[in-house]
PDB file of C-alpha atoms in Angstrom:
ATOM      1  CA  MET A   1      81.727 156.833 117.042  1.00 90.00           C
ATOM      2  CA  THR A   2      85.268 157.794 116.004  1.00 95.00           C
ATOM      3  CA  LEU A   3      87.450 159.348 118.717  1.00 97.00           C
ATOM      4  CA  LEU A   4      90.829 159.291 116.932  1.00 98.00           C
ATOM      5  CA  ALA A   5      91.350 159.497 113.169  1.00 98.00           C
ATOM      6  CA  VAL A   6      94.752 159.285 111.491  1.00 98.00           C
ATOM      7  CA  GLU A   7      94.952 160.155 107.807  1.00 98.00           C
ATOM      8  CA  HIS A   8      97.949 159.414 105.550  1.00 98.00           C
ATOM      9  CA  LEU A   9     100.398 160.007 108.394  1.00 98.00           C
ATOM     10  CA  GLY A  10     104.124 160.062 107.665  1.00 98.00           C
ATOM     11  CA  LYS A  11     107.276 160.580 109.726  1.00 97.00           C
ATOM     12  CA  SER A  12     110.908 160.038 108.739  1.00 97.00           C
ATOM     13  CA  PHE A  13     114.188 160.178 110.611  1.00 95.00           C
ATOM     14  CA  GLY A  14     117.267 160.726 108.474  1.00 91.00           C
ATOM     15  CA  GLY A  15     115.591 159.296 105.399  1.00 88.00           C
ATOM     16  CA  VAL A  16     114.216 156.250 107.234  1.00 93.00           C
ATOM     17  CA  HIS A  17     110.405 156.027 107.120  1.00 95.00           C
ATOM     18  CA  ALA A  18     109.295 155.401 110.689  1.00 97.00           C
ATOM     19  CA  ILE A  19     105.626 155.903 109.776  1.00 98.00           C
ATOM     20  CA  GLU A  20     104.555 155.803 106.128  1.00 97.00           C
ATOM     21  CA  ASP A  21     101.129 156.698 104.665  1.00 98.00           C
ATOM     22  CA  LEU A  22      99.311 155.372 107.749  1.00 98.00           C
ATOM     23  CA  SER A  23      95.539 155.751 108.080  1.00 98.00           C
ATOM     24  CA  PHE A  24      93.154 154.279 110.660  1.00 98.00           C
ATOM     25  CA  ARG A  25      90.272 155.153 112.997  1.00 98.00           C
ATOM     26  CA  PHE A  26      89.824 154.250 116.654  1.00 98.00           C
ATOM     27  CA  GLU A  27      86.284 154.143 117.994  1.00 97.00           C
ATOM     28  CA  ARG A  28      85.235 155.599 121.324  1.00 96.00           C
ATOM     29  CA  GLY A  29      84.805 153.252 124.310  1.00 94.00           C
ATOM     30  CA  ALA A  30      86.962 150.371 123.044  1.00 96.00           C
ATOM     31  CA  VAL A  31      90.381 148.879 123.797  1.00 98.00           C
ATOM     32  CA  HIS A  32      92.631 149.230 120.752  1.00 98.00           C
ATOM     33  CA  SER A  33      96.035 147.550 120.622  1.00 98.00           C
ATOM     34  CA  ILE A  34      98.926 148.452 118.337  1.00 97.00           C
ATOM     35  CA  ILE A  35     101.270 145.549 117.700  1.00 94.00           C
ATOM     36  CA  GLY A  36     104.156 144.759 115.401  1.00 91.00           C
ATOM     37  CA  PRO A  37     107.795 143.652 115.357  1.00 87.00           C
ATOM     38  CA  ASN A  38     110.553 145.707 116.951  1.00 86.00           C
ATOM     39  CA  GLY A  39     111.072 148.879 114.925  1.00 87.00           C
ATOM     40  CA  ALA A  40     107.572 148.745 113.433  1.00 92.00           C
ATOM     41  CA  GLY A  41     106.872 152.330 114.484  1.00 95.00           C
ATOM     42  CA  LYS A  42     104.578 151.756 117.454  1.00 95.00           C
ATOM     43  CA  THR A  43     106.168 154.182 119.912  1.00 93.00           C
ATOM     44  CA  THR A  44     106.800 156.683 117.127  1.00 96.00           C
ATOM     45  CA  LEU A  45     103.060 156.598 116.432  1.00 97.00           C
ATOM     46  CA  LEU A  46     102.252 157.294 120.093  1.00 96.00           C
ATOM     47  CA  ASN A  47     104.700 160.192 120.051  1.00 96.00           C
ATOM     48  CA  LEU A  48     102.918 161.634 117.024  1.00 97.00           C
ATOM     49  CA  ILE A  49      99.513 161.211 118.660  1.00 96.00           C
ATOM     50  CA  THR A  50     100.673 163.098 121.771  1.00 96.00           C
ATOM     51  CA  GLY A  51     102.540 165.914 120.012  1.00 96.00           C
ATOM     52  CA  LEU A  52     106.056 164.832 121.004  1.00 96.00           C
ATOM     53  CA  TYR A  53     106.801 164.448 117.286  1.00 97.00           C
ATOM     54  CA  VAL A  54     105.425 166.577 114.448  1.00 97.00           C
ATOM     55  CA  PRO A  55     104.413 164.566 111.370  1.00 97.00           C
ATOM     56  CA  ASP A  56     105.992 165.229 107.998  1.00 97.00           C
ATOM     57  CA  GLN A  57     102.663 164.618 106.309  1.00 97.00           C
ATOM     58  CA  GLY A  58      99.067 163.701 107.044  1.00 98.00           C
ATOM     59  CA  ARG A  59      96.551 164.685 109.706  1.00 97.00           C
ATOM     60  CA  ILE A  60      95.564 163.561 113.202  1.00 98.00           C
ATOM     61  CA  LEU A  61      92.040 164.381 114.391  1.00 98.00           C
ATOM     62  CA  PHE A  62      91.058 163.824 118.013  1.00 97.00           C
ATOM     63  CA  ASP A  63      87.446 164.141 119.098  1.00 96.00           C
ATOM     64  CA  GLY A  64      86.718 166.242 116.022  1.00 94.00           C
ATOM     65  CA  GLN A  65      89.717 168.581 116.458  1.00 95.00           C
ATOM     66  CA  ASP A  66      92.608 168.722 114.008  1.00 97.00           C
ATOM     67  CA  LEU A  67      95.600 168.728 116.365  1.00 97.00           C
ATOM     68  CA  THR A  68      98.248 167.974 113.751  1.00 96.00           C
ATOM     69  CA  GLY A  69     101.501 169.618 114.809  1.00 92.00           C
ATOM     70  CA  ALA A  70     100.077 170.955 118.092  1.00 96.00           C
ATOM     71  CA  PRO A  71     102.400 170.988 121.138  1.00 95.00           C
ATOM     72  CA  PRO A  72     102.027 168.265 123.785  1.00 95.00           C
ATOM     73  CA  HIS A  73     100.151 170.429 126.290  1.00 92.00           C
ATOM     74  CA  ARG A  74      97.339 170.965 123.779  1.00 94.00           C
ATOM     75  CA  TRP A  75      96.982 167.220 123.241  1.00 95.00           C
ATOM     76  CA  ALA A  76      96.851 166.708 127.003  1.00 93.00           C
ATOM     77  CA  ALA A  77      94.290 169.492 127.445  1.00 92.00           C
ATOM     78  CA  ALA A  78      92.169 167.961 124.661  1.00 95.00           C
ATOM     79  CA  GLY A  79      91.890 164.762 126.694  1.00 95.00           C
ATOM     80  CA  ILE A  80      94.809 162.403 125.982  1.00 96.00           C
ATOM     81  CA  GLY A  81      96.686 160.733 128.835  1.00 95.00           C
ATOM     82  CA  ARG A  82      99.762 158.559 128.471  1.00 95.00           C
ATOM     83  CA  THR A  83     102.254 156.277 130.164  1.00 95.00           C
ATOM     84  CA  PHE A  84     105.724 155.509 128.785  1.00 91.00           C
ATOM     85  CA  GLN A  85     107.939 152.496 128.116  1.00 86.00           C
ATOM     86  CA  ASN A  86     110.367 153.717 130.754  1.00 87.00           C
ATOM     87  CA  LEU A  87     108.826 154.762 134.057  1.00 89.00           C
ATOM     88  CA  GLN A  88     108.194 158.499 134.380  1.00 90.00           C
ATOM     89  CA  VAL A  89     107.568 158.633 138.128  1.00 94.00           C
ATOM     90  CA  PHE A  90     108.636 161.199 140.737  1.00 94.00           C
ATOM     91  CA  PHE A  91     110.661 158.886 142.966  1.00 95.00           C
ATOM     92  CA  ASN A  92     111.195 161.540 145.658  1.00 95.00           C
ATOM     93  CA  MET A  93     107.430 161.891 146.170  1.00 97.00           C
ATOM     94  CA  THR A  94     104.831 159.611 147.707  1.00 97.00           C
ATOM     95  CA  ALA A  95     102.407 157.586 145.629  1.00 98.00           C
ATOM     96  CA  LEU A  96      99.622 159.982 146.604  1.00 97.00           C
ATOM     97  CA  GLU A  97     101.651 163.054 145.625  1.00 96.00           C
ATOM     98  CA  ASN A  98     102.500 161.469 142.273  1.00 96.00           C
ATOM     99  CA  VAL A  99      98.827 161.006 141.436  1.00 96.00           C
ATOM    100  CA  MET A 100      97.949 164.501 142.657  1.00 94.00           C
ATOM    101  CA  THR A 101     100.388 165.977 140.121  1.00 92.00           C
ATOM    102  CA  GLY A 102      98.259 164.441 137.386  1.00 90.00           C
ATOM    103  CA  CYS A 103      95.300 166.593 138.433  1.00 83.00           C
ATOM    104  CA  HIS A 104      96.936 169.886 137.399  1.00 75.00           C
ATOM    105  CA  LEU A 105      95.096 170.041 134.054  1.00 67.00           C
ATOM    106  CA  ARG A 106      91.788 170.281 135.908  1.00 63.00           C
ATOM    107  CA  GLU A 107      92.938 172.984 138.347  1.00 57.00           C
ATOM    108  CA  ARG A 108      92.378 176.671 137.627  1.00 57.00           C
ATOM    109  CA  ASP A 109      93.784 178.402 140.702  1.00 55.00           C
ATOM    110  CA  ALA A 110      95.401 181.814 140.255  1.00 51.00           C
ATOM    111  CA  LEU A 111      98.887 182.520 141.610  1.00 47.00           C
ATOM    112  CA  TRP A 112      97.571 184.980 144.181  1.00 48.00           C
ATOM    113  CA  ALA A 113      95.185 182.352 145.561  1.00 52.00           C
ATOM    114  CA  THR A 114      98.089 179.966 145.969  1.00 55.00           C
ATOM    115  CA  LEU A 115     100.191 182.559 147.769  1.00 55.00           C
ATOM    116  CA  ILE A 116      97.561 183.487 150.348  1.00 63.00           C
ATOM    117  CA  ARG A 117      95.900 180.044 150.481  1.00 65.00           C
ATOM    118  CA  THR A 118      92.310 181.127 150.074  1.00 67.00           C
ATOM    119  CA  PRO A 119      89.498 178.926 151.438  1.00 72.00           C
ATOM    120  CA  ALA A 120      88.628 177.989 147.845  1.00 69.00           C
ATOM    121  CA  LEU A 121      92.175 176.767 147.286  1.00 63.00           C
ATOM    122  CA  VAL A 122      92.125 174.704 150.473  1.00 69.00           C
ATOM    123  CA  ARG A 123      88.850 173.085 149.389  1.00 75.00           C
ATOM    124  CA  ALA A 124      90.288 172.390 145.933  1.00 73.00           C
ATOM    125  CA  GLU A 125      93.389 170.760 147.403  1.00 81.00           C
ATOM    126  CA  SER A 126      91.223 168.604 149.643  1.00 84.00           C
ATOM    127  CA  ALA A 127      89.143 167.513 146.645  1.00 87.00           C
ATOM    128  CA  THR A 128      92.302 166.732 144.670  1.00 89.00           C
ATOM    129  CA  ARG A 129      93.649 164.608 147.516  1.00 92.00           C
ATOM    130  CA  ALA A 130      90.367 162.709 147.779  1.00 93.00           C
ATOM    131  CA  ALA A 131      90.297 162.092 144.018  1.00 93.00           C
ATOM    132  CA  ALA A 132      93.906 160.855 144.083  1.00 95.00           C
ATOM    133  CA  LEU A 133      93.131 158.449 146.919  1.00 97.00           C
ATOM    134  CA  GLN A 134      90.192 157.075 144.922  1.00 96.00           C
ATOM    135  CA  LEU A 135      92.446 156.522 141.910  1.00 96.00           C
ATOM    136  CA  LEU A 136      95.028 154.705 144.020  1.00 97.00           C
ATOM    137  CA  ALA A 137      92.272 152.433 145.303  1.00 96.00           C
ATOM    138  CA  ARG A 138      91.050 151.916 141.744  1.00 94.00           C
ATOM    139  CA  VAL A 139      94.454 150.575 140.659  1.00 95.00           C
ATOM    140  CA  GLY A 140      94.925 148.515 143.818  1.00 95.00           C
ATOM    141  CA  LEU A 141      97.451 150.782 145.526  1.00 97.00           C
ATOM    142  CA  ALA A 142      95.441 152.230 148.410  1.00 97.00           C
ATOM    143  CA  GLY A 143      97.883 150.750 150.912  1.00 97.00           C
ATOM    144  CA  TRP A 144     100.827 152.521 149.258  1.00 97.00           C
ATOM    145  CA  ALA A 145      99.380 156.060 149.386  1.00 97.00           C
ATOM    146  CA  ASP A 146     101.904 157.498 151.832  1.00 97.00           C
ATOM    147  CA  SER A 147     104.861 155.405 150.684  1.00 97.00           C
ATOM    148  CA  PRO A 148     107.733 157.021 148.768  1.00 97.00           C
ATOM    149  CA  ALA A 149     107.696 155.905 145.155  1.00 97.00           C
ATOM    150  CA  ASP A 150     111.296 154.695 145.416  1.00 96.00           C
ATOM    151  CA  ALA A 151     110.145 152.147 148.023  1.00 97.00           C
ATOM    152  CA  MET A 152     107.482 150.608 145.775  1.00 97.00           C
ATOM    153  CA  PRO A 153     107.937 147.423 143.717  1.00 95.00           C
ATOM    154  CA  TYR A 154     108.207 147.734 139.946  1.00 95.00           C
ATOM    155  CA  GLY A 155     104.778 146.276 139.232  1.00 94.00           C
ATOM    156  CA  ALA A 156     103.148 148.754 141.609  1.00 96.00           C
ATOM    157  CA  LEU A 157     104.990 151.638 139.931  1.00 96.00           C
ATOM    158  CA  LYS A 158     103.496 150.615 136.584  1.00 96.00           C
ATOM    159  CA  ARG A 159     100.009 150.904 138.066  1.00 96.00           C
ATOM    160  CA  LEU A 160     100.947 154.166 139.793  1.00 97.00           C
ATOM    161  CA  GLU A 161     101.827 155.696 136.439  1.00 96.00           C
ATOM    162  CA  ILE A 162      98.440 154.623 135.072  1.00 97.00           C
ATOM    163  CA  ALA A 163      96.691 156.195 138.075  1.00 97.00           C
ATOM    164  CA  ARG A 164      98.520 159.475 137.507  1.00 96.00           C
ATOM    165  CA  ALA A 165      97.559 159.480 133.817  1.00 95.00           C
ATOM    166  CA  MET A 166      93.929 158.859 134.787  1.00 96.00           C
ATOM    167  CA  ALA A 167      93.992 161.793 137.230  1.00 94.00           C
ATOM    168  CA  ALA A 168      93.552 164.195 134.314  1.00 92.00           C
ATOM    169  CA  GLN A 169      90.331 162.362 133.379  1.00 93.00           C
ATOM    170  CA  PRO A 170      91.451 161.620 129.802  1.00 95.00           C
ATOM    171  CA  LYS A 171      89.074 160.666 127.031  1.00 95.00           C
ATOM    172  CA  LEU A 172      91.844 158.510 125.547  1.00 97.00           C
ATOM    173  CA  LEU A 173      94.487 156.656 127.582  1.00 97.00           C
ATOM    174  CA  LEU A 174      97.676 155.531 125.786  1.00 98.00           C
ATOM    175  CA  LEU A 175      99.586 152.725 127.524  1.00 97.00           C
ATOM    176  CA  ASP A 176     103.091 152.087 126.174  1.00 95.00           C
ATOM    177  CA  GLU A 177     104.143 148.555 127.202  1.00 95.00           C
ATOM    178  CA  PRO A 178     102.505 148.550 130.655  1.00 96.00           C
ATOM    179  CA  ALA A 179     103.375 144.869 131.196  1.00 95.00           C
ATOM    180  CA  ALA A 180     107.034 145.103 130.140  1.00 93.00           C
ATOM    181  CA  GLY A 181     109.310 143.634 132.790  1.00 93.00           C
ATOM    182  CA  LEU A 182     106.457 142.288 134.906  1.00 95.00           C
ATOM    183  CA  ASN A 183     106.120 138.768 136.242  1.00 95.00           C
ATOM    184  CA  PRO A 184     102.987 136.756 135.331  1.00 94.00           C
ATOM    185  CA  THR A 185     101.097 137.809 138.473  1.00 94.00           C
ATOM    186  CA  GLU A 186     101.861 141.506 137.914  1.00 95.00           C
ATOM    187  CA  ALA A 187     100.865 141.186 134.249  1.00 95.00           C
ATOM    188  CA  GLN A 188      97.524 139.739 135.361  1.00 94.00           C
ATOM    189  CA  ASP A 189      97.040 142.823 137.546  1.00 94.00           C
ATOM    190  CA  ILE A 190      97.550 145.044 134.464  1.00 96.00           C
ATOM    191  CA  ASP A 191      95.168 142.854 132.461  1.00 96.00           C
ATOM    192  CA  ALA A 192      92.475 143.229 135.106  1.00 95.00           C
ATOM    193  CA  LEU A 193      93.078 146.980 135.421  1.00 96.00           C
ATOM    194  CA  ILE A 194      92.713 147.593 131.678  1.00 96.00           C
ATOM    195  CA  LYS A 195      89.469 145.631 131.672  1.00 95.00           C
ATOM    196  CA  ARG A 196      88.152 147.732 134.586  1.00 94.00           C
ATOM    197  CA  LEU A 197      89.078 150.961 132.821  1.00 93.00           C
ATOM    198  CA  ALA A 198      87.337 149.791 129.661  1.00 92.00           C
ATOM    199  CA  SER A 199      84.221 148.752 131.566  1.00 92.00           C
ATOM    200  CA  ASP A 200      84.096 152.268 133.047  1.00 91.00           C
ATOM    201  CA  GLY A 201      84.042 153.739 129.529  1.00 91.00           C
ATOM    202  CA  THR A 202      87.678 154.771 129.093  1.00 94.00           C
ATOM    203  CA  THR A 203      89.006 154.418 125.552  1.00 97.00           C
ATOM    204  CA  VAL A 204      92.383 152.673 125.769  1.00 98.00           C
ATOM    205  CA  VAL A 205      95.186 152.387 123.219  1.00 98.00           C
ATOM    206  CA  LEU A 206      97.690 149.713 124.173  1.00 97.00           C
ATOM    207  CA  VAL A 207     101.180 149.055 122.806  1.00 96.00           C
ATOM    208  CA  GLU A 208     102.383 145.756 124.207  1.00 94.00           C
ATOM    209  CA  HIS A 209     104.521 142.706 123.402  1.00 91.00           C
ATOM    210  CA  ASN A 210     102.657 140.399 125.787  1.00 94.00           C
ATOM    211  CA  MET A 211     100.335 138.802 123.261  1.00 92.00           C
ATOM    212  CA  LYS A 212      98.319 136.911 125.862  1.00 94.00           C
ATOM    213  CA  LEU A 213      97.419 140.230 127.461  1.00 96.00           C
ATOM    214  CA  VAL A 214      96.765 141.917 124.098  1.00 96.00           C
ATOM    215  CA  MET A 215      94.452 139.190 122.856  1.00 95.00           C
ATOM    216  CA  GLY A 216      92.639 139.043 126.167  1.00 95.00           C
ATOM    217  CA  VAL A 217      91.774 142.731 126.559  1.00 97.00           C
ATOM    218  CA  SER A 218      91.514 144.123 123.021  1.00 97.00           C
ATOM    219  CA  ASP A 219      88.423 144.861 120.978  1.00 97.00           C
ATOM    220  CA  HIS A 220      90.451 145.941 117.946  1.00 98.00           C
ATOM    221  CA  LEU A 221      94.068 145.507 116.817  1.00 98.00           C
ATOM    222  CA  LEU A 222      96.208 147.562 114.446  1.00 97.00           C
ATOM    223  CA  VAL A 223      99.289 145.750 113.154  1.00 96.00           C
ATOM    224  CA  LEU A 224     102.291 147.778 111.963  1.00 95.00           C
ATOM    225  CA  ASP A 225     105.286 146.567 109.987  1.00 93.00           C
ATOM    226  CA  HIS A 226     108.071 148.956 108.961  1.00 92.00           C
ATOM    227  CA  GLY A 227     105.840 151.941 109.666  1.00 95.00           C
ATOM    228  CA  ARG A 228     102.961 150.804 107.458  1.00 96.00           C
ATOM    229  CA  LYS A 229      99.638 149.203 108.295  1.00 97.00           C
ATOM    230  CA  LEU A 230      99.876 145.466 107.774  1.00 95.00           C
ATOM    231  CA  ALA A 231      96.410 144.569 109.024  1.00 96.00           C
ATOM    232  CA  GLU A 232      93.648 145.549 111.449  1.00 97.00           C
ATOM    233  CA  GLY A 233      90.645 143.793 112.898  1.00 97.00           C
ATOM    234  CA  THR A 234      89.395 141.828 115.889  1.00 97.00           C
ATOM    235  CA  PRO A 235      91.797 139.628 117.885  1.00 96.00           C
ATOM    236  CA  GLN A 236      90.336 136.557 116.166  1.00 96.00           C
ATOM    237  CA  GLU A 237      90.844 138.062 112.701  1.00 96.00           C
ATOM    238  CA  ILE A 238      94.405 139.114 113.465  1.00 95.00           C
ATOM    239  CA  ALA A 239      95.330 135.747 114.989  1.00 92.00           C
ATOM    240  CA  ALA A 240      94.205 134.036 111.763  1.00 93.00           C
ATOM    241  CA  ASN A 241      95.877 136.497 109.363  1.00 94.00           C
ATOM    242  CA  PRO A 242      98.794 134.754 107.555  1.00 92.00           C
ATOM    243  CA  ALA A 243     100.683 138.009 106.948  1.00 90.00           C
ATOM    244  CA  VAL A 244     100.530 138.896 110.649  1.00 90.00           C
ATOM    245  CA  ILE A 245     101.604 135.422 111.688  1.00 87.00           C
ATOM    246  CA  GLU A 246     104.629 135.629 109.383  1.00 84.00           C
ATOM    247  CA  ALA A 247     105.601 139.160 110.432  1.00 78.00           C
ATOM    248  CA  TYR A 248     104.972 139.002 114.157  1.00 64.00           C
ATOM    249  CA  LEU A 249     102.820 136.444 115.907  1.00 59.00           C
ATOM    250  CA  GLY A 250     104.798 133.482 114.643  1.00 57.00           C
ATOM    251  CA  VAL A 251     108.153 134.987 115.607  1.00 52.00           C
ATOM    252  CA  ALA A 252     109.837 133.863 118.798  1.00 43.00           C
ATOM    253  CA  ASP A 253     109.507 136.146 121.811  1.00 45.00           C
ATOM    254  CA  THR A 254     111.666 139.251 121.597  1.00 42.00           C
ATOM    255  CA  GLU A 255     112.914 141.688 124.162  1.00 43.00           C
ATOM    256  CA  PRO A 256     110.782 144.816 124.642  1.00 43.00           C
ATOM    257  CA  GLU A 257     111.836 147.487 122.223  1.00 46.00           C
ATOM    258  CA  ALA A 258     113.237 150.918 122.894  1.00 45.00           C
ATOM    259  CA  GLU A 259     112.405 152.076 119.402  1.00 48.00           C
ATOM    260  CA  HIS A 260     113.005 155.325 117.638  1.00 47.00           C
ATOM    261  CA  ALA A 261     111.313 154.148 114.484  1.00 43.00           C
TER     262      ALA A 261
END
């Protein structure tokens, strides 16, 4: 069953086509990876899917809703969670507090209840804390709960950001280069975490340069090249596709991109 549908999507920056006439569908309950050379449009596509960019043309439908051009908070409320290429962590807060901030979309407390700290608010805060602790355990960070984020190693911070994104209970989780900058052991931790999330029924969209990780966790791959769809299919189909091999898989390893297009 389709969860995300993109139809004839287009986005340009200063006359440069970052995304051009792109259409695809992502099914519910699968791990989908978006790959392509530097500048292929991968991060631009994630920004369009989360409302950070407004498309010049086309439509984006999520869980049956047309959210084209909607602001980011509407995409989040609809059920999309995301991590970023560059860490977006509150370094002056503990790991537990970071994850608790991700629960705000599920909280409905009025200002007056916050000011006088009603019993209902106290119970809600206790439930939020318990849920955050469970998420930290789920990503292997239970022992870091009370540690300041600025004292945590880089690989742990990557998993912390995933835990915070999961705190909003998203239907779709977008992971933008979660293994970038990680050593092989830390990358294996991300690999195992994505597989656990998928086994629990979370639909995952992964943008990643680590092809061993991509091929190991993905059910479906979408390959971009210069903002257009080059190919899509299973990992086996993509690995055997001559056009993909020429454009990306056969190219020597590159540094992780910080793309605008």
